[in-house]
Short mmCIF file of C-alpha atoms and ligand atoms in Angstrom, two decimals:
data_model
loop_
_atom_site.label_atom_id
_atom_site.label_comp_id
_atom_site.label_asym_id
_atom_site.label_seq_id
_atom_site.Cartn_x
_atom_site.Cartn_y
_atom_site.Cartn_z
CA MET A 251 42.88 138.63 68.21
CA ASP A 252 43.10 134.98 67.01
CA ASP A 253 42.80 133.90 70.67
CA TYR A 254 39.55 135.82 71.42
CA ASP A 255 36.12 134.61 70.81
CA PRO A 256 33.37 136.60 72.54
CA ASP A 257 31.05 133.36 72.14
CA SER A 258 33.36 131.25 74.23
CA LEU A 259 32.54 130.12 77.74
CA PRO A 260 35.16 130.53 80.26
CA ALA A 261 36.55 127.15 81.40
CA ASP A 262 35.43 127.32 84.97
CA VAL A 263 31.97 128.28 83.90
CA ALA A 264 31.94 125.37 81.48
CA ILE A 265 33.05 122.95 84.29
CA ALA A 266 30.41 124.32 86.53
CA LYS A 267 27.71 123.93 83.98
CA ILE A 268 28.50 120.26 83.55
CA GLN A 269 28.67 119.43 87.10
CA ALA A 270 25.41 121.04 87.78
CA ALA A 271 23.59 119.17 85.15
CA ILE A 272 24.71 115.55 85.83
CA LYS A 273 23.84 113.01 88.49
CA PRO A 274 25.38 109.71 89.20
CA VAL A 275 23.89 106.72 87.30
CA ILE A 276 21.47 104.30 89.32
CA GLY A 277 22.36 100.90 89.91
CA PHE A 278 24.58 98.67 91.58
CA GLU A 279 26.19 94.96 91.33
CA THR A 280 27.42 92.70 94.16
CA LEU A 281 31.02 91.72 93.54
CA ALA A 282 33.47 89.36 95.23
CA LEU A 283 36.20 91.45 97.08
CA ARG A 284 38.91 91.18 94.50
CA SER A 285 36.59 92.02 91.43
CA ALA A 286 35.83 95.36 93.07
CA LEU A 287 39.16 96.80 92.69
CA GLY A 288 38.92 100.14 91.08
CA ARG A 289 35.22 100.24 91.43
CA ILE A 290 32.94 102.82 93.53
CA LEU A 291 31.39 101.71 96.77
CA TYR A 292 27.63 101.85 96.45
CA MET A 293 26.74 102.29 100.22
CA ASP A 294 28.67 102.99 103.51
CA ILE A 295 30.34 100.07 105.13
CA GLU A 296 29.89 99.45 108.60
CA SER A 297 32.19 97.04 110.80
CA SER A 298 30.52 94.26 112.56
CA ILE A 299 33.58 93.44 114.57
CA ASN A 300 36.50 95.20 116.39
CA VAL A 301 39.84 95.37 114.81
CA PRO A 302 41.95 94.08 116.26
CA GLY A 303 39.52 91.74 117.74
CA TYR A 304 41.41 91.37 121.01
CA THR A 305 44.06 93.33 122.99
CA ASN A 306 47.48 91.95 121.77
CA SER A 307 51.32 92.72 121.95
CA ALA A 308 52.89 94.91 119.43
CA MET A 309 56.25 93.26 120.18
CA ASP A 310 58.16 90.28 120.91
CA GLY A 311 58.94 90.46 124.66
CA TYR A 312 57.31 89.85 128.19
CA ALA A 313 53.90 90.63 129.13
CA LEU A 314 53.15 91.64 132.88
CA SER A 315 50.93 93.97 134.93
CA GLY A 316 52.15 97.51 134.81
CA GLN A 317 51.51 97.68 138.68
CA ALA A 318 54.27 95.12 138.96
CA LEU A 319 56.98 97.18 137.37
CA PRO A 320 59.99 98.43 139.57
CA SER A 321 59.92 102.18 140.45
CA ASP A 322 63.76 102.20 140.45
CA GLY A 323 66.42 99.63 139.98
CA GLU A 324 66.09 96.17 138.63
CA LYS A 325 63.55 93.51 139.43
CA PRO A 326 63.51 89.86 138.66
CA PHE A 327 60.43 88.19 137.25
CA ARG A 328 59.89 84.27 136.78
CA VAL A 329 58.65 83.55 133.23
CA VAL A 330 55.62 81.28 133.96
CA GLY A 331 54.44 80.73 130.34
CA ALA A 332 54.34 81.82 126.63
CA SER A 333 51.61 83.40 124.52
CA TRP A 334 51.97 82.96 120.71
CA ALA A 335 49.99 84.51 117.95
CA GLY A 336 47.05 82.09 117.57
CA ARG A 337 47.93 80.21 120.75
CA PRO A 338 47.03 82.30 123.84
CA CYS A 339 48.40 81.68 127.33
CA LEU A 340 45.59 81.58 129.77
CA GLN A 341 47.67 81.98 133.06
CA ALA A 342 47.62 85.11 134.92
CA PRO A 343 51.26 85.93 136.18
CA ALA A 344 51.65 87.00 139.92
CA ASP A 345 53.23 90.14 140.98
CA ASN A 346 56.73 88.80 140.49
CA GLU A 347 55.91 86.78 137.27
CA CYS A 348 55.80 87.46 133.68
CA VAL A 349 54.62 85.68 130.29
CA ARG A 350 56.96 85.32 127.41
CA ILE A 351 54.79 86.92 124.42
CA MET A 352 55.00 87.30 120.54
CA THR A 353 53.85 90.03 118.25
CA GLY A 354 50.24 89.65 117.77
CA ALA A 355 49.42 87.22 120.69
CA VAL A 356 46.58 87.88 122.94
CA MET A 357 47.61 89.44 126.23
CA PRO A 358 47.41 87.04 129.10
CA PRO A 359 44.93 87.67 131.94
CA CYS A 360 45.80 90.46 134.23
CA THR A 361 48.60 91.99 132.00
CA ASP A 362 48.55 95.20 130.39
CA THR A 363 52.15 95.87 129.46
CA VAL A 364 54.85 94.41 127.17
CA ILE A 365 58.59 94.89 127.72
CA MET A 366 60.56 94.42 124.34
CA GLN A 367 63.00 91.51 124.60
CA GLU A 368 65.75 93.62 123.77
CA HIS A 369 65.26 95.45 127.00
CA VAL A 370 65.19 92.32 129.19
CA LYS A 371 68.11 90.47 130.59
CA LEU A 372 67.23 86.77 130.71
CA THR A 373 68.93 84.37 133.06
CA GLY A 374 67.50 80.76 132.95
CA ASP A 375 63.82 81.39 133.44
CA THR A 376 64.18 84.83 135.20
CA ALA A 377 63.61 88.00 133.42
CA PHE A 378 65.43 91.03 134.77
CA ILE A 379 63.47 94.29 134.05
CA ASN A 380 64.58 97.85 134.72
CA SER A 381 62.57 100.69 136.02
CA GLY A 382 61.68 103.31 133.21
CA HIS A 383 58.97 101.37 131.51
CA LYS A 384 55.33 102.67 131.25
CA THR A 385 52.08 100.76 131.98
CA GLY A 386 50.21 100.01 128.81
CA GLN A 387 53.29 100.19 126.52
CA ASN A 388 53.53 98.04 123.41
CA VAL A 389 49.96 96.90 123.54
CA ARG A 390 47.59 97.23 120.60
CA ARG A 391 43.93 97.65 122.30
CA ALA A 392 41.05 95.71 120.87
CA GLY A 393 39.05 98.01 118.47
CA GLU A 394 41.81 100.61 118.22
CA ASP A 395 41.80 100.56 114.44
CA VAL A 396 37.97 99.95 114.01
CA THR A 397 35.29 99.53 116.56
CA ALA A 398 32.30 97.32 115.99
CA GLY A 399 29.39 99.39 114.53
CA GLN A 400 31.78 102.15 113.20
CA THR A 401 31.25 103.38 109.61
CA VAL A 402 34.81 102.74 108.18
CA LEU A 403 34.00 103.50 104.38
CA HIS A 404 31.60 105.91 102.75
CA ALA A 405 29.72 105.35 99.68
CA GLY A 406 31.46 106.83 96.68
CA VAL A 407 34.93 105.88 97.76
CA ARG A 408 36.93 104.16 94.80
CA VAL A 409 38.09 100.68 95.92
CA THR A 410 41.99 100.86 96.17
CA PRO A 411 44.47 98.14 97.45
CA ALA A 412 44.09 99.59 100.90
CA VAL A 413 40.39 99.63 100.75
CA ILE A 414 40.39 95.97 99.73
CA GLY A 415 42.70 95.06 102.51
CA LEU A 416 40.59 96.93 105.04
CA LEU A 417 37.40 95.19 103.86
CA ALA A 418 39.19 91.94 104.16
CA SER A 419 40.24 92.69 107.68
CA LEU A 420 36.56 93.14 108.57
CA GLY A 421 35.79 89.78 107.05
CA ILE A 422 33.80 91.23 104.15
CA GLY A 423 33.96 89.05 101.07
CA GLU A 424 31.52 90.77 98.90
CA VAL A 425 30.62 94.34 98.28
CA LYS A 426 27.98 96.31 96.43
CA VAL A 427 29.55 98.63 93.90
CA ARG A 428 28.09 101.17 91.41
CA ARG A 429 27.32 99.68 88.06
CA LYS A 430 29.85 100.59 85.60
CA LEU A 431 29.32 103.65 83.49
CA ARG A 432 28.87 102.92 79.73
CA VAL A 433 30.52 105.24 77.30
CA ALA A 434 30.22 105.00 73.60
CA PHE A 435 32.57 106.81 71.45
CA PHE A 436 33.46 107.30 67.85
CA SER A 437 35.78 109.40 65.65
CA THR A 438 34.62 111.55 62.89
CA GLY A 439 36.47 112.55 59.74
CA ASP A 440 36.76 111.22 56.13
CA GLU A 441 40.68 111.50 56.36
CA LEU A 442 40.79 108.73 59.08
CA ARG A 443 42.00 105.09 58.63
CA SER A 444 42.00 102.45 61.06
CA LEU A 445 45.23 100.69 62.00
CA GLY A 446 46.20 98.03 59.50
CA GLU A 447 44.81 99.77 56.50
CA PRO A 448 47.22 101.43 54.08
CA LEU A 449 47.21 105.32 53.92
CA GLU A 450 46.62 107.13 50.82
CA ALA A 451 47.44 110.94 50.07
CA GLY A 452 45.68 113.09 52.48
CA GLN A 453 44.80 110.26 54.91
CA ILE A 454 45.88 109.83 58.60
CA TYR A 455 45.61 107.03 61.22
CA ASP A 456 43.00 107.50 63.86
CA SER A 457 44.70 108.10 67.03
CA ASN A 458 41.78 109.72 69.10
CA ARG A 459 39.96 106.37 69.63
CA TYR A 460 43.18 104.93 71.06
CA THR A 461 43.92 107.90 73.48
CA LEU A 462 40.20 107.69 74.38
CA PHE A 463 40.40 103.90 74.92
CA GLY A 464 43.18 104.46 77.47
CA MET A 465 41.70 107.31 79.24
CA LEU A 466 38.45 105.66 79.72
CA THR A 467 39.82 102.24 80.53
CA ARG A 468 41.82 103.71 83.42
CA LEU A 469 38.64 105.05 84.87
CA GLY A 470 37.01 101.52 85.04
CA ILE A 471 34.48 102.35 82.40
CA GLU A 472 32.50 100.01 80.10
CA ILE A 473 33.54 101.28 76.65
CA ILE A 474 31.60 100.95 73.48
CA ASP A 475 34.10 101.64 70.52
CA MET A 476 31.90 102.56 67.59
CA GLY A 477 34.83 103.18 65.21
CA VAL A 478 35.26 105.94 62.54
CA VAL A 479 32.06 107.68 61.24
CA ARG A 480 32.25 109.44 57.88
CA ASP A 481 31.61 113.12 57.48
CA THR A 482 28.18 112.94 56.20
CA ARG A 483 24.97 114.17 57.86
CA GLU A 484 23.22 110.84 57.63
CA ASP A 485 26.31 108.79 59.12
CA VAL A 486 26.59 111.28 61.98
CA VAL A 487 22.88 111.18 62.84
CA ARG A 488 22.97 107.53 62.73
CA ALA A 489 25.86 107.09 64.81
CA PHE A 490 24.42 109.66 67.56
CA ASN A 491 21.18 107.59 67.57
CA ASP A 492 22.96 104.19 67.90
CA ALA A 493 25.20 105.57 70.71
CA ALA A 494 22.42 106.99 72.68
CA ASP A 495 20.50 103.63 72.54
CA CYS A 496 23.17 101.81 74.20
CA ALA A 497 25.29 104.20 76.48
CA ASP A 498 25.10 106.70 79.46
CA VAL A 499 27.57 108.95 77.75
CA ILE A 500 28.67 109.80 74.13
CA THR A 501 32.06 111.00 73.37
CA THR A 502 32.98 111.95 69.88
CA THR A 503 36.00 113.52 68.38
CA GLY A 504 36.30 115.86 65.39
CA GLY A 505 33.68 117.56 63.39
CA VAL A 506 32.54 120.02 66.11
CA SER A 507 33.82 123.34 64.70
CA VAL A 508 32.26 125.38 61.72
CA GLY A 509 33.98 123.75 58.67
CA GLU A 510 31.84 122.61 55.70
CA ALA A 511 32.14 118.86 56.95
CA ASP A 512 31.52 119.56 60.65
CA PHE A 513 28.09 117.80 61.36
CA VAL A 514 28.49 117.21 65.14
CA LYS A 515 27.19 120.49 66.51
CA GLU A 516 24.39 120.64 63.84
CA THR A 517 23.29 117.16 64.80
CA LEU A 518 23.46 117.66 68.45
CA GLU A 519 21.06 120.72 67.88
CA LYS A 520 18.74 118.62 65.65
CA ILE A 521 18.30 115.56 67.72
CA GLY A 522 19.54 116.45 71.04
CA LYS A 523 20.25 119.44 73.36
CA VAL A 524 23.14 121.85 73.35
CA GLY A 525 24.48 123.02 76.59
CA PHE A 526 27.36 124.97 75.24
CA TRP A 527 29.80 124.36 72.40
CA LYS A 528 32.66 126.66 72.87
CA VAL A 529 35.17 127.01 75.62
CA ALA A 530 37.76 129.90 75.97
CA MET A 531 40.70 127.54 76.29
CA LYS A 532 43.88 126.43 74.32
CA PRO A 533 44.11 123.66 73.22
CA GLY A 534 40.50 122.85 72.47
CA ARG A 535 38.12 125.74 71.70
CA PRO A 536 35.34 123.78 70.10
CA LEU A 537 33.95 121.40 72.72
CA ALA A 538 30.22 120.59 72.72
CA PHE A 539 28.44 119.63 75.91
CA GLY A 540 24.66 118.43 75.75
CA SER A 541 22.40 115.43 75.71
CA VAL A 542 21.04 112.89 73.25
CA LYS A 543 17.96 111.20 74.42
CA ASN A 544 19.03 109.84 77.78
CA ALA A 545 22.74 110.16 77.21
CA TRP A 546 25.20 112.92 78.09
CA PHE A 547 26.99 114.05 75.18
CA PHE A 548 30.77 115.41 74.87
CA GLY A 549 31.86 116.51 71.41
CA LEU A 550 35.55 116.90 71.71
CA PRO A 551 37.87 118.69 69.05
CA GLY A 552 39.52 116.58 66.46
CA ASN A 553 43.05 117.52 67.05
CA PRO A 554 44.77 114.85 69.17
CA VAL A 555 46.09 116.93 71.98
CA SER A 556 42.93 119.10 72.20
CA ALA A 557 40.82 115.98 72.45
CA MET A 558 43.03 114.64 75.24
CA VAL A 559 43.28 117.99 77.24
CA THR A 560 39.50 118.68 76.97
CA PHE A 561 38.86 114.98 78.08
CA TYR A 562 41.20 115.60 81.10
CA ILE A 563 39.63 118.80 82.20
CA PHE A 564 35.87 118.39 81.41
CA VAL A 565 35.07 114.95 80.75
CA GLN A 566 37.01 112.89 83.25
CA PRO A 567 35.66 114.79 86.21
CA ALA A 568 31.98 114.41 84.76
CA LEU A 569 32.53 110.58 84.28
CA ARG A 570 33.86 110.24 87.71
CA LEU A 571 30.81 112.04 89.26
CA LEU A 572 28.36 110.00 86.90
CA SER A 573 30.29 106.76 88.22
CA GLY A 574 29.05 107.76 91.66
CA GLU A 575 32.41 108.72 92.93
CA GLN A 576 32.70 111.46 95.76
CA PRO A 577 33.52 114.85 94.24
CA SER A 578 37.22 115.82 94.53
CA LYS A 579 39.25 118.71 93.06
CA ALA A 580 42.03 118.13 90.48
CA ILE A 581 45.49 118.25 92.28
CA GLN A 582 47.35 121.52 91.29
CA LEU A 583 51.00 121.93 92.35
CA THR A 584 53.23 124.97 92.31
CA ALA A 585 56.55 124.65 90.33
CA THR A 586 59.26 126.94 89.15
CA CYS A 587 59.13 127.23 85.38
CA ARG A 588 62.42 126.46 83.76
CA SER A 589 61.18 127.38 80.32
CA ALA A 590 59.82 130.67 79.03
CA LEU A 591 56.24 130.31 77.69
CA HIS A 592 54.41 132.30 75.27
CA LYS A 593 50.82 133.09 75.67
CA SER A 594 48.23 135.78 74.92
CA PRO A 595 45.67 136.91 77.48
CA GLY A 596 41.95 135.97 77.05
CA ARG A 597 41.73 132.32 77.57
CA VAL A 598 43.13 129.53 79.88
CA GLU A 599 45.88 127.63 78.33
CA TYR A 600 47.21 124.18 79.21
CA GLN A 601 50.82 123.60 78.09
CA ARG A 602 52.40 120.09 78.24
CA GLY A 603 55.36 119.86 80.73
CA VAL A 604 57.64 117.58 82.47
CA TYR A 605 58.01 118.37 86.11
CA GLN A 606 60.33 116.77 88.58
CA SER A 607 61.67 117.46 92.19
CA ASP A 608 64.32 120.28 92.29
CA GLY A 609 66.05 118.15 95.07
CA ARG A 610 65.22 120.77 97.69
CA GLY A 611 61.61 119.87 98.47
CA PHE A 612 60.08 121.98 95.58
CA TYR A 613 59.18 121.17 91.99
CA GLU A 614 60.45 122.50 88.77
CA VAL A 615 58.75 122.19 85.27
CA ARG A 616 59.78 122.59 81.49
CA LYS A 617 57.62 122.46 78.68
CA THR A 618 58.11 119.41 76.27
CA GLY A 619 58.45 121.07 73.01
CA ALA A 620 56.21 122.27 70.39
CA GLN A 621 52.81 123.08 71.75
CA GLY A 622 50.59 122.74 68.47
CA SER A 623 47.21 121.02 69.34
CA GLY A 624 48.11 118.23 66.83
CA ILE A 625 51.68 117.40 68.25
CA LEU A 626 50.91 114.14 70.14
CA SER A 627 54.70 113.50 70.77
CA SER A 628 55.01 116.51 73.25
CA MET A 629 51.99 114.92 75.08
CA ALA A 630 53.50 111.56 75.28
CA GLU A 631 56.53 113.17 76.81
CA ALA A 632 54.45 115.22 79.24
CA ASN A 633 53.83 114.17 82.85
CA CYS A 634 51.79 117.32 83.70
CA LEU A 635 49.82 120.11 82.35
CA ILE A 636 50.94 123.65 82.99
CA VAL A 637 47.77 125.87 83.84
CA LEU A 638 48.18 129.37 82.54
CA PRO A 639 45.20 131.42 83.69
CA LEU A 640 42.93 133.63 81.59
CA GLU A 641 44.79 136.88 82.27
CA CYS A 642 48.35 135.49 81.88
CA SER A 643 50.40 136.96 79.13
CA GLY A 644 53.47 134.65 79.17
CA VAL A 645 55.81 133.22 81.63
CA LYS A 646 59.66 134.06 82.04
CA GLU A 647 61.96 131.55 83.05
CA GLY A 648 62.29 131.20 86.79
CA GLU A 649 58.48 132.36 87.52
CA THR A 650 56.06 130.26 89.36
CA VAL A 651 53.34 128.26 87.72
CA SER A 652 50.58 125.87 88.52
CA ILE A 653 50.83 122.42 87.17
CA MET A 654 48.29 119.47 86.97
CA PRO A 655 50.23 116.17 87.30
CA LEU A 656 48.82 113.87 84.82
CA GLU A 657 49.22 110.48 86.74
CA CYS A 658 47.37 112.07 89.64
CA ILE A 659 44.25 112.77 87.48
CA ILE A 660 43.68 109.13 88.31
P1 AMP B 797 38.22 118.42 62.97
O1 AMP B 797 37.83 118.97 64.42
O2 AMP B 797 37.29 117.39 62.50
O3 AMP B 797 38.23 119.68 61.95
O4 AMP B 797 39.67 117.97 63.04
C1 AMP B 797 40.78 118.88 63.43
C2 AMP B 797 42.12 118.19 63.08
O5 AMP B 797 42.09 117.02 63.85
C3 AMP B 797 42.23 117.85 61.66
O6 AMP B 797 43.69 117.86 61.29
C4 AMP B 797 41.86 116.21 61.67
O7 AMP B 797 42.57 115.40 60.71
C5 AMP B 797 42.65 115.79 63.12
N1 AMP B 797 41.76 114.67 63.61
C6 AMP B 797 40.44 114.59 63.73
N2 AMP B 797 40.07 113.48 64.24
C7 AMP B 797 41.23 112.68 64.50
C8 AMP B 797 41.53 111.46 64.90
N3 AMP B 797 40.55 110.42 65.25
N4 AMP B 797 42.84 110.98 65.08
C9 AMP B 797 43.79 111.79 64.52
N5 AMP B 797 43.55 113.05 64.21
C10 AMP B 797 42.34 113.50 63.98
MG1 MG B 798 36.86 116.38 60.73
#
């Protein structure tokens, strides 16, 4: 019965509610190409040029007209010139002539075919070419990668190394990207100490602000670290107001359940709007979603693993949408479970696992040890979350499970 709470929202309903509520932030900035790495394109990108810009050779070899190729036997061709990448040959070879050509060089006039040099016998300035070659072979046509006027990238695409390269190949040195999302975050808890401070009895180091720093920074977000906020009504209210004045999104950890010192939900009710505050999942039942002034609000649980898992499942997809990124579904893979997993039905559970290839083209996964929601060491060892659906009542060794690879999350 511990696992059942009639007021909790199913996890997929909670995700749908968040996605239905939010819209990308307005605003863009224009950046030099390299600075745009990891950012989100603000508009579609059209090419003003063909890539490649001219028809050229895909091989080192000999260029000729396909019509001159022998239909059987071997035919001699006199080599009448050479075309280098960046130094074209302007001479059109006659029917019994060819032009030496290097990879990337412009095709000489009246040629459409390249014979690889490995397939040619060269004696003096005569190239002997066999039958069996095809007209048009080993040639890269102008515009075969991109044609002028074509939309090559859409708004909402994250700028990856390949995207930067594609933009450079189009001669585009500056791009418009969405402005960075601003996320303010703070930890709540009288027991929390910052790094460098000595720990007294009953005190712990604040680790949530470090995991949040990591998860937010990897998303390319402008972070506003507001430190630790004490468990008093006044301190929590002040922190909410300060955060809402400077950020698009507020993320807190701790103080969101129903203990005597939990002021997060109460404050959200008082000065903001509550969308929901409990989700049927483990780890992480208390999870407040709502808004404060113009900022979206996510109140994550205090337990370190619950804070991370709820961030990955709910907050990260929301931040990506708010950042203007095209929506995409989290990647789930199927793996054979090499550990027995305990679970009661009634809520979705995310257990920490390590997955690897089984050497036969499939994946296998084992759990990383104790699954308590405060046990960060088993999270640090994990490279995936094992997703156990609502109705699942445990997994036997050898059964198939769904996993969400953590490094694919972004
Ligand atoms: P709470 O949700 O505030 O009741 O916290 C639940 C548990 O998480 C308690 O054991 C807290 O000490 C712990 N906790 C809360 N915030 C943090 C934090 N920032 N870093 C590490 N542990 C935390
Ligand atoms: Mg607390």
